[in-house]
Amino acid sequence: MQQAIEQARAGLARGQSPFGAVIVRGDELLAAGHNEVWLRADPTAHAEVVAIQRAAQAAGSINLSGSAIYTTCEPCPMCAAAIHWARLDAVFCGATIADAAAAGFRELSLSAAELYSRGGSQVRLTAGLLAAECAALFDEWRRAGGRAY
């Protein structure tokens, strides 16, 4: 999770929103990414999607079975679905969707856990990993003059 936090801070340094993610397979770091929405002018360039794109390229496959993603915030429904479609085994997240909404992001009130449960996904979700440190990224972002989308 610490590497995901570092990714979020790298994104902040580039004027991006405070989200970071890394994908690992065993002890191997497959990919890392931060939010690139403003950089790419792409509303789908969330940290999780960026990391999935890079991991699939590194693995030479869209099937990332045997891998896990660590993300600084609970995945939004779009990212949770991308995690499912990439066949990641597990997602570990820090801050909550409520934390992101409180910071001004237009979050849907559908949790990743509910989406996975209702959709029958096999992705294992572990929430609250370094939650306070991840939620503090929103404060860093506000102090840097960040803007939500």
Coordinates of N, CA and C in Angstrom, one line a residue:
M1 N 0.8 -1.2 0.0 CA 0.0 0.0 0.0 C 0.9 1.3 0.0
Q2 N 2.0 1.1 0.6 CA 2.9 2.3 0.7 C 3.3 2.7 -0.7
Q3 N 3.5 1.8 -1.6 CA 3.8 2.1 -3.0 C 2.7 2.8 -3.7
A4 N 1.5 2.4 -3.4 CA 0.3 3.1 -4.0 C 0.2 4.5 -3.5
I5 N 0.5 4.7 -2.2 CA 0.5 6.1 -1.7 C 1.6 6.9 -2.4
E6 N 2.7 6.3 -2.6 CA 3.8 7.1 -3.3 C 3.3 7.4 -4.7
Q7 N 2.6 6.5 -5.4 CA 2.0 6.8 -6.7 C 1.0 8.0 -6.6
A8 N 0.2 8.0 -5.6 CA -0.8 9.1 -5.5 C 0.0 10.4 -5.3
R9 N 1.1 10.4 -4.5 CA 1.8 11.7 -4.3 C 2.6 12.1 -5.6
A10 N 3.0 11.1 -6.4 CA 3.6 11.4 -7.7 C 2.6 12.1 -8.6
G11 N 1.3 11.6 -8.5 CA 0.3 12.2 -9.3 C 0.0 13.6 -8.8
L12 N 0.0 13.8 -7.5 CA -0.3 15.2 -7.0 C 0.8 16.1 -7.5
A13 N 2.0 15.7 -7.5 CA 3.1 16.5 -8.0 C 3.0 16.9 -9.5
R14 N 2.1 16.1 -10.2 CA 1.9 16.4 -11.6 C 0.5 17.1 -11.8
G15 N -0.1 17.5 -10.7 CA -1.4 18.2 -10.8 C -2.6 17.3 -11.0
Q16 N -2.4 16.1 -10.6 CA -3.5 15.1 -10.8 C -4.2 14.9 -9.4
S17 N -5.3 14.2 -9.5 CA -6.1 13.9 -8.3 C -5.4 12.9 -7.4
P18 N -5.7 12.8 -6.1 CA -4.9 12.0 -5.1 C -5.2 10.5 -5.1
F19 N -5.1 9.8 -6.1 CA -5.3 8.4 -6.2 C -4.1 7.7 -6.8
G20 N -3.7 6.6 -6.1 CA -2.6 5.8 -6.7 C -2.9 4.3 -6.5
A21 N -2.3 3.5 -7.4 CA -2.5 2.0 -7.4 C -1.3 1.3 -7.9
V22 N -1.1 0.1 -7.3 CA -0.1 -0.8 -7.8 C -0.7 -2.2 -8.0
I23 N -0.2 -3.0 -8.9 CA -0.6 -4.3 -9.1 C 0.6 -5.2 -8.9
V24 N 0.4 -6.3 -8.1 CA 1.5 -7.2 -7.8 C 1.0 -8.6 -8.1
R25 N 2.0 -9.4 -8.5 CA 1.8 -10.9 -8.6 C 2.9 -11.6 -7.8
G26 N 2.5 -12.2 -6.7 CA 3.4 -12.7 -5.8 C 4.3 -11.6 -5.2
D27 N 5.6 -11.7 -5.3 CA 6.5 -10.6 -4.9 C 6.8 -9.6 -6.0
E28 N 6.3 -9.8 -7.2 CA 6.7 -9.0 -8.3 C 5.7 -7.8 -8.5
L29 N 6.2 -6.6 -8.6 CA 5.4 -5.4 -9.0 C 5.2 -5.5 -10.5
L30 N 4.0 -5.7 -10.9 CA 3.7 -5.7 -12.4 C 3.6 -4.3 -12.9
A31 N 2.9 -3.4 -12.2 CA 2.6 -2.1 -12.7 C 2.2 -1.1 -11.5
A32 N 2.4 0.1 -11.8 CA 2.0 1.2 -10.9 C 1.4 2.3 -11.7
G33 N 0.5 3.0 -11.1 CA -0.1 4.2 -11.7 C -0.8 5.1 -10.8
H34 N -1.0 6.3 -11.2 CA -1.8 7.3 -10.5 C -2.8 7.8 -11.4
N35 N -3.7 8.6 -10.8 CA -4.8 9.2 -11.6 C -4.2 10.1 -12.7
E36 N -4.7 9.9 -13.9 CA -4.2 10.7 -15.0 C -5.3 11.4 -15.8
V37 N -6.4 11.6 -15.1 CA -7.6 12.2 -15.7 C -7.3 13.5 -16.4
W38 N -6.7 14.4 -15.6 CA -6.4 15.8 -16.2 C -5.3 15.7 -17.2
L39 N -4.3 14.9 -17.0 CA -3.2 14.8 -17.9 C -3.6 14.3 -19.2
R40 N -4.4 13.3 -19.3 CA -4.9 12.7 -20.5 C -6.2 13.3 -21.1
A41 N -6.8 14.2 -20.3 CA -8.1 14.7 -20.6 C -9.1 13.5 -20.9
D42 N -9.0 12.5 -19.9 CA -9.8 11.3 -20.1 C -10.4 10.9 -18.7
P43 N -11.7 11.1 -18.6 CA -12.4 10.8 -17.4 C -12.3 9.3 -16.9
T44 N -11.8 8.4 -17.7 CA -11.7 7.0 -17.3 C -10.2 6.7 -16.9
A45 N -9.3 7.7 -16.9 CA -7.9 7.4 -16.5 C -7.7 7.4 -15.0
H46 N -8.5 6.7 -14.3 CA -8.4 6.5 -12.8 C -7.1 5.7 -12.6
A47 N -6.6 5.8 -11.4 CA -5.4 5.1 -11.0 C -5.5 3.6 -11.2
E48 N -6.6 3.0 -10.9 CA -6.8 1.6 -11.0 C -6.7 1.2 -12.5
V49 N -7.4 2.0 -13.4 CA -7.5 1.7 -14.8 C -6.1 1.9 -15.4
V50 N -5.4 2.9 -15.0 CA -4.0 3.1 -15.5 C -3.1 2.0 -15.1
A51 N -3.2 1.5 -13.9 CA -2.4 0.4 -13.4 C -2.8 -0.9 -14.1
I52 N -4.0 -1.1 -14.4 CA -4.5 -2.3 -15.1 C -3.9 -2.3 -16.5
Q53 N -4.0 -1.2 -17.2 CA -3.5 -1.1 -18.5 C -2.0 -1.4 -18.6
R54 N -1.3 -0.9 -17.7 CA 0.2 -1.1 -17.6 C 0.5 -2.5 -17.3
A55 N -0.3 -3.1 -16.3 CA 0.0 -4.5 -15.9 C -0.3 -5.5 -17.1
A56 N -1.4 -5.2 -17.8 CA -1.8 -6.1 -18.9 C -0.7 -6.0 -20.0
Q57 N -0.2 -4.8 -20.2 CA 0.9 -4.7 -21.2 C 2.2 -5.4 -20.7
A58 N 2.5 -5.3 -19.5 CA 3.7 -5.9 -18.9 C 3.5 -7.5 -18.9
A59 N 2.3 -7.9 -18.6 CA 2.1 -9.4 -18.6 C 1.8 -10.0 -20.0
G60 N 1.6 -9.1 -21.0 CA 1.2 -9.5 -22.3 C -0.1 -10.3 -22.4
S61 N -1.0 -9.9 -21.5 CA -2.3 -10.6 -21.4 C -3.3 -9.7 -20.7
I62 N -4.6 -9.8 -21.1 CA -5.6 -9.1 -20.4 C -6.1 -9.9 -19.2
N63 N -5.6 -11.1 -19.0 CA -6.0 -11.9 -17.9 C -4.9 -11.8 -16.8
L64 N -5.2 -11.1 -15.7 CA -4.3 -10.8 -14.6 C -4.5 -11.7 -13.4
S65 N -5.1 -12.9 -13.7 CA -5.3 -13.8 -12.6 C -4.0 -14.1 -11.8
G66 N -4.1 -14.3 -10.5 CA -2.9 -14.5 -9.7 C -2.3 -13.2 -9.2
S67 N -3.0 -12.1 -9.5 CA -2.5 -10.7 -9.1 C -3.5 -10.0 -8.2
A68 N -2.9 -9.0 -7.5 CA -3.8 -8.2 -6.6 C -3.4 -6.8 -6.9
I69 N -4.4 -5.9 -6.6 CA -4.2 -4.5 -6.8 C -4.4 -3.8 -5.4
Y70 N -3.5 -2.9 -5.1 CA -3.5 -2.1 -3.9 C -3.8 -0.7 -4.4
T71 N -4.9 -0.1 -3.8 CA -5.3 1.2 -4.3 C -5.6 2.1 -3.1
T72 N -5.3 3.4 -3.2 CA -5.4 4.3 -2.0 C -6.8 4.6 -1.7
C73 N -7.8 4.3 -2.5 CA -9.2 4.6 -2.2 C -10.0 3.4 -2.8
E74 N -11.1 3.1 -2.1 CA -12.0 2.1 -2.6 C -12.4 2.4 -4.0
P75 N -12.3 1.4 -4.9 CA -12.6 1.6 -6.3 C -14.0 2.1 -6.5
C76 N -14.1 3.0 -7.5 CA -15.5 3.4 -7.9 C -16.1 2.3 -8.7
P77 N -17.3 2.3 -9.0 CA -17.9 1.2 -9.8 C -17.2 0.9 -11.1
M78 N -16.8 2.0 -11.8 CA -16.0 1.7 -13.1 C -14.8 0.9 -12.8
C79 N -14.0 1.4 -11.8 CA -12.7 0.7 -11.5 C -12.9 -0.7 -11.0
A80 N -14.0 -0.8 -10.1 CA -14.3 -2.2 -9.6 C -14.6 -3.1 -10.7
A81 N -15.4 -2.7 -11.7 CA -15.7 -3.5 -12.8 C -14.4 -3.8 -13.6
A82 N -13.6 -2.9 -13.9 CA -12.3 -3.1 -14.6 C -11.5 -4.1 -13.9
I83 N -11.4 -4.1 -12.5 CA -10.7 -5.0 -11.7 C -11.3 -6.4 -12.0
H84 N -12.6 -6.5 -12.0 CA -13.3 -7.8 -12.2 C -12.9 -8.3 -13.6
W85 N -13.0 -7.5 -14.6 CA -12.8 -7.9 -16.0 C -11.4 -8.3 -16.3
A86 N -10.4 -7.7 -15.5 CA -9.0 -8.0 -15.7 C -8.7 -9.3 -14.9
R87 N -9.7 -9.8 -14.2 CA -9.6 -11.1 -13.4 C -8.5 -11.0 -12.3
L88 N -8.4 -9.8 -11.7 CA -7.5 -9.7 -10.6 C -8.1 -10.5 -9.4
D89 N -7.3 -11.2 -8.6 CA -7.8 -12.0 -7.5 C -8.4 -11.2 -6.4
A90 N -7.7 -10.0 -6.1 CA -8.0 -9.3 -4.9 C -7.7 -7.8 -5.1
V91 N -8.5 -7.0 -4.3 CA -8.2 -5.6 -4.2 C -8.1 -5.2 -2.7
F92 N -7.1 -4.5 -2.4 CA -6.8 -4.0 -1.1 C -6.9 -2.4 -1.2
C93 N -7.7 -1.8 -0.4 CA -7.9 -0.4 -0.5 C -7.8 0.3 0.8
G94 N -7.5 1.6 0.8 CA -7.3 2.4 2.0 C -8.6 3.3 2.3
A95 N -8.6 4.5 1.7 CA -9.7 5.4 2.0 C -11.0 4.8 1.4
T96 N -12.1 5.4 1.8 CA -13.4 5.0 1.3 C -14.0 5.9 0.2
I97 N -15.0 5.4 -0.4 CA -15.7 6.2 -1.4 C -16.3 7.4 -0.7
A98 N -16.7 7.3 0.6 CA -17.3 8.4 1.4 C -16.2 9.5 1.6
D99 N -14.9 9.0 1.8 CA -13.8 10.0 1.9 C -13.7 10.8 0.7
A100 N -13.7 10.1 -0.5 CA -13.6 10.8 -1.8 C -14.7 11.8 -2.0
A101 N -16.0 11.3 -1.7 CA -17.1 12.2 -1.8 C -17.0 13.4 -0.9
A102 N -16.5 13.2 0.3 CA -16.4 14.4 1.2 C -15.3 15.4 0.7
A103 N -14.4 14.9 -0.1 CA -13.4 15.8 -0.7 C -13.9 16.5 -1.9
G104 N -15.1 16.1 -2.4 CA -15.7 16.8 -3.5 C -15.8 16.0 -4.8
F105 N -15.4 14.8 -4.8 CA -15.5 13.9 -6.0 C -16.9 13.5 -6.1
R106 N -17.4 13.4 -7.3 CA -18.8 12.9 -7.6 C -18.9 11.4 -7.6
E107 N -18.9 10.9 -6.5 CA -18.9 9.4 -6.3 C -20.3 8.9 -6.4
L108 N -20.4 7.7 -7.0 CA -21.7 7.0 -6.9 C -21.7 6.3 -5.5
S109 N -22.9 6.1 -5.0 CA -23.0 5.6 -3.6 C -23.1 4.0 -3.7
L110 N -22.5 3.4 -4.6 CA -22.5 2.0 -4.7 C -21.1 1.5 -4.4
S111 N -21.0 0.8 -3.3 CA -19.6 0.4 -2.8 C -19.1 -0.8 -3.7
A112 N -17.8 -0.9 -3.7 CA -17.2 -2.0 -4.5 C -17.7 -3.3 -3.9
A113 N -17.8 -3.4 -2.6 CA -18.2 -4.7 -2.0 C -19.6 -5.0 -2.4
E114 N -20.5 -4.0 -2.5 CA -21.9 -4.3 -3.0 C -21.9 -4.7 -4.4
L115 N -21.1 -4.0 -5.2 CA -21.1 -4.3 -6.7 C -20.6 -5.7 -6.9
Y116 N -19.5 -6.1 -6.2 CA -19.0 -7.5 -6.3 C -20.0 -8.5 -5.9
S117 N -20.7 -8.2 -4.7 CA -21.6 -9.2 -4.2 C -22.8 -9.3 -5.1
R118 N -23.4 -8.2 -5.6 CA -24.6 -8.3 -6.4 C -24.3 -8.8 -7.8
G119 N -23.0 -8.6 -8.3 CA -22.6 -9.1 -9.6 C -22.1 -10.5 -9.6
G120 N -21.9 -11.1 -8.4 CA -21.3 -12.4 -8.4 C -19.9 -12.5 -8.7
S121 N -19.1 -11.4 -8.5 CA -17.7 -11.4 -8.7 C -16.9 -12.2 -7.7
Q122 N -15.8 -12.9 -8.1 CA -15.0 -13.6 -7.2 C -13.8 -12.8 -6.6
V123 N -13.8 -11.5 -7.0 CA -12.7 -10.6 -6.5 C -12.9 -10.5 -5.0
R124 N -11.8 -10.7 -4.3 CA -11.8 -10.5 -2.8 C -11.4 -9.1 -2.5
L125 N -12.2 -8.4 -1.6 CA -12.0 -7.0 -1.3 C -11.6 -6.9 0.2
T126 N -10.5 -6.3 0.4 CA -10.1 -6.0 1.8 C -9.9 -4.5 1.9
A127 N -10.8 -3.9 2.8 CA -10.8 -2.4 2.9 C -10.1 -2.0 4.2
G128 N -9.7 -0.7 4.2 CA -9.2 -0.1 5.4 C -7.7 -0.2 5.6
L129 N -7.0 -0.6 4.6 CA -5.5 -0.8 4.7 C -4.9 0.6 4.7
L130 N -4.2 1.0 5.8 CA -3.6 2.3 5.9 C -4.6 3.4 5.6
A131 N -5.8 3.2 6.1 CA -7.0 4.1 5.8 C -6.7 5.6 6.1
A132 N -6.2 5.9 7.3 CA -6.0 7.3 7.7 C -4.9 7.9 6.8
E133 N -3.9 7.2 6.5 CA -2.8 7.8 5.6 C -3.3 8.0 4.2
C134 N -4.2 7.1 3.7 CA -4.7 7.2 2.4 C -5.8 8.4 2.4
A135 N -6.6 8.5 3.4 CA -7.6 9.6 3.5 C -6.9 10.9 3.6
A136 N -5.7 11.0 4.2 CA -4.9 12.2 4.3 C -4.5 12.8 3.0
L137 N -4.4 11.9 2.0 CA -4.0 12.3 0.6 C -5.0 13.4 0.1
F138 N -6.3 13.3 0.5 CA -7.3 14.3 0.1 C -6.9 15.7 0.7
D139 N -6.4 15.7 1.9 CA -6.0 17.0 2.5 C -4.8 17.5 1.8
E140 N -3.8 16.7 1.4 CA -2.7 17.1 0.7 C -3.1 17.7 -0.7
W141 N -4.1 17.1 -1.3 CA -4.6 17.5 -2.6 C -5.3 18.9 -2.5
R142 N -6.1 19.0 -1.4 CA -6.8 20.3 -1.2 C -5.7 21.4 -1.0
R143 N -4.7 21.2 -0.1 CA -3.7 22.2 0.1 C -2.9 22.6 -1.1
A144 N -2.8 21.6 -2.1 CA -2.1 21.9 -3.3 C -3.1 22.6 -4.4
G145 N -4.3 22.9 -3.9 CA -5.2 23.6 -4.8 C -5.9 22.7 -5.8
G146 N -6.0 21.4 -5.5 CA -6.6 20.4 -6.4 C -8.1 20.7 -6.7
R147 N -8.5 20.1 -7.8 CA -9.9 20.2 -8.2 C -10.5 18.9 -8.5
A148 N -11.7 18.7 -8.1 CA -12.4 17.4 -8.4 C -13.0 17.5 -9.7
Y149 N -13.4 16.4 -10.2 CA -14.1 16.3 -11.5 C -15.4 15.7 -11.4

